[in-house]
Structure formats: C-alpha cells, structure tokens
Amino acid sequence: MLALVNTPSAPIPVELREVAEPQPAADEAIVEVHAFSLNRGELALLASRPEGWRPGQDIAGVVVQAAADGSGPKEGTRVVALVDGAGWAQRVAAPTARMAALPDNVSFASAATLPVAGLTALRLVRLGGSLLGRRALITGAAGGVGRFAVQLAALAGAEVTGVVGRPERAIGLAERGATAVVTHIQEAEGVFDLILESVGGSSLAGAISKVAPGGTIAVFGNTSREETPLSFVNFVGHAGARLVAFFIYESGTPASMGVDLATLVSLVASGKLTPEIGLEDSWRNLSRAATALRDRDVNGKAVLHID
Ligand SMILES: NC(=O)c1ccc[n+]([C@@H]2O[C@H](COP(=O)([O-])OP(=O)(O)OC[C@H]3O[C@@H](n4cnc5c(N)ncnc54)[C@H](OP(=O)(O)O)[C@@H]3O)[C@@H](O)[C@H]2O)c1
C-alpha cells in the first residue's frame, strides 16, 4: 500500500512510498483511510523525527477488518479515529477505543478534522467547569483547535472573545459564536473566567493580566516559540487564578477518547458544531498544504483526501 513517509533532509518533508500493510493489535481495526487532517504539532515533528518515520494522527475512512477482540465497529462502518501515527496512508491500524462511527450526513473530510483539534478543544472547554453566563477568551482562535474551542465554549453558554493575528483571520468567528474578536490579547475587554492559551510569549503574559480572580488559564501550546517572563506580582489582582497545563494524550482515558469523539460527531451531525475546513486537497499535495498551515494561511483545518 502507499503511505507518506518522513524525509527530513529532502527539499519536501514527506514522500509517497510503498510500505508494508498494517499489523493490528487485538483491539485495533484496519481502516481504509479516505481523508486525514493536518495538525501544527505533527508538522513540527517532521523536522525532528528520522527518515522513514510515518506521521498521521487524524483519520476518517471505512473499517475493512474489524478488531480481533470483537470490540468496535464491524467491517463496512464509516469511522473517524485518533491514531498515534502512520495515518497518512491508504490503510492504518486504529484502536477501537479511540474510534467513533459516522452517520451518513458527516463527511470523511468533516470527520477528519475532529480527533486532535476537536478532542483538545472539547477537553479544554471542560476545564472551565460550568460556562453558563461566564466569559471565555481563546487565543489562536482562527486555527484548528481555536475554531472548535470558540464554538464549543459558546455552545456551553460562555460569552466568547477570540484573539486572531490579523483582521481577515476573524472570518466566520462571529457566525460561530464569538461575541468579540480582537487582534491582540490586550485589546480584549474585561476579565475572563476561562482563557485557552496556545500562543505563548506576550500572549501568555496577556492572559495572566486578563484572568478573573479564581479563573483558569489552560496552557496548551507555544505556537510563537517565545518565552514569557513570569513573576508573582503578575498575579496581583488575580487571586486564586490557576494556570493549568493541558496535554491531549494525558487527559481523560484512552477509552473516553472514543466517547468524546462520538460526542463531537453527534454535534456535527446535528448542525451544532461546524468543522471549518480552510484548505482541502489531494494527499499528493501535502507539502503545499503544510506550508500554508505553517504560514497561518489556513482558516481552520487543512484536510487531505487519499485519491
Ligand atoms: N497540548 C496539546 O495536547 C495540544 C493539542 C493540539 C494542539 N496543540 C497546540 O496548540 C496550538 C494550536 O494548534 P492548532 O492545530 O490549532 O494550530 P493552527 O491551526 O496552526 O493554529 C495556530 C494558531 O495560532 C495563531 N498564532 C499566533 N501567533 C502565532 C505564531 N507566532 N506563529 C504561528 N501561529 C500563531 C495563528 O492564528 P493567527 O494567524 O490568526 O494569529 C493560528 O491560527 C499549537 O501550538 C499546537 O501544537 C496542543
């Protein structure tokens, strides 16, 4: 079968190669992949992982071999799944505990946006507890996680402010539930009960200055790669505020990932959550899509089709 394989020293980061068929564990099904989405985090790994490494976490497709232990969907079921890697391929072994079935009205492209970005947004929003009548501030709001987080926080009852890098990145955020969009965190008005922070540097410093007393800042990325000078005095006026570090693979349990994926799928199916796909292309053009994502030119998720 064909798969995209890491080529860190070549001019383009991946190459389509013939590879061996996946060998599933007892609790894994073989999925014929129809679409996958890109994550900024896995693109960063392309440079640091060795030649031959097989990337790909977010996949959607059809089960062609059910799990040997009897768990999960049967052959022929359309599914979405989160895999540890090797998902940018015609077929992948996917754990049934991190898989959800798809109704007919959820496309492979929409489903492929959900695993890393959707699960991260869902679990981050839950860190704020009950958001009914509360205020949420979301940095990186134009990106993959950000666009899901804006929608999910609004669905949970929060008044949501998004932070984007430039005005045109705000497209669609108001329609999806943001009551305000600013181009710098310091422009956000008032204080916030929940702040989702992934940019780092001055953005994280800004988050501390904007958190309500007793509020939560969930730190889940450092996209800018900048550091943040931090002192106790930054918290004067923000007593009881907490900084929480979030890592998707260390949140919840593997089994609950499938449950949460099913929640996201059902929100999409009922029209309450809209996966925003800013770029859709053939997997043969992955390099172009990766460049666009890195250059902050994709509003939402980049999805590639296996053709
Ligand atoms: N902890 C976890 O488990 C976890 C899980 C998923 C993602 N993440 C991390 O969360 C972050 C967001 O992921 P994503 O998949 O949503 O990425 P993405 O789609 O590329 O979005 C990143 C957003 O950050 C904004 N940004 C602000 N300053 C930036 C800068 N200096 N360089 C690049 N972008 C900048 C960009 O928006 P503007 O152009 O509008 O500013 C962009 O929309 C990444 O750092 C990722 O590694 C962590």
PDB file of C-alpha atoms in Angstrom, residues 37 58 81 94 101 119 128 136-137 141 154 157 180 273 280 292 304:
ATOM      1  CA  SER A  37      -6.277  16.386   8.598  1.00  0.00           C
ATOM      2  CA  ASP A  58      -6.401  12.255  12.438  1.00  0.00           C
ATOM      3  CA  ALA A  81     -10.246   7.718  14.704  1.00  0.00           C
ATOM      4  CA  ALA A  94      -6.664   2.138  14.686  1.00  0.00           C
ATOM      5  CA  ALA A 101     -18.872   5.606  13.869  1.00  0.00           C
ATOM      6  CA  LEU A 119     -10.855  16.488  21.332  1.00  0.00           C
ATOM      7  CA  GLY A 128     -13.604  25.797  32.759  1.00  0.00           C
ATOM      8  CA  ALA A 136     -14.057  32.802  27.811  1.00  0.00           C
ATOM      9  CA  LEU A 137     -11.037  34.129  25.909  1.00  0.00           C
ATOM     10  CA  ALA A 141      -8.951  31.436  17.572  1.00  0.00           C
ATOM     11  CA  ALA A 154     -20.311  29.341  23.054  1.00  0.00           C
ATOM     12  CA  GLY A 157     -23.085  29.121  27.405  1.00  0.00           C
ATOM     13  CA  ALA A 180     -15.895  39.794  20.095  1.00  0.00           C
ATOM     14  CA  LEU A 273     -20.727  22.163  15.568  1.00  0.00           C
ATOM     15  CA  GLU A 280      -8.863  20.777   1.040  1.00  0.00           C
ATOM     16  CA  ALA A 292       0.019  27.103   4.068  1.00  0.00           C
ATOM     17  CA  LEU A 304      -6.225  15.963   2.536  1.00  0.00           C
TER      18      LEU A 304
END
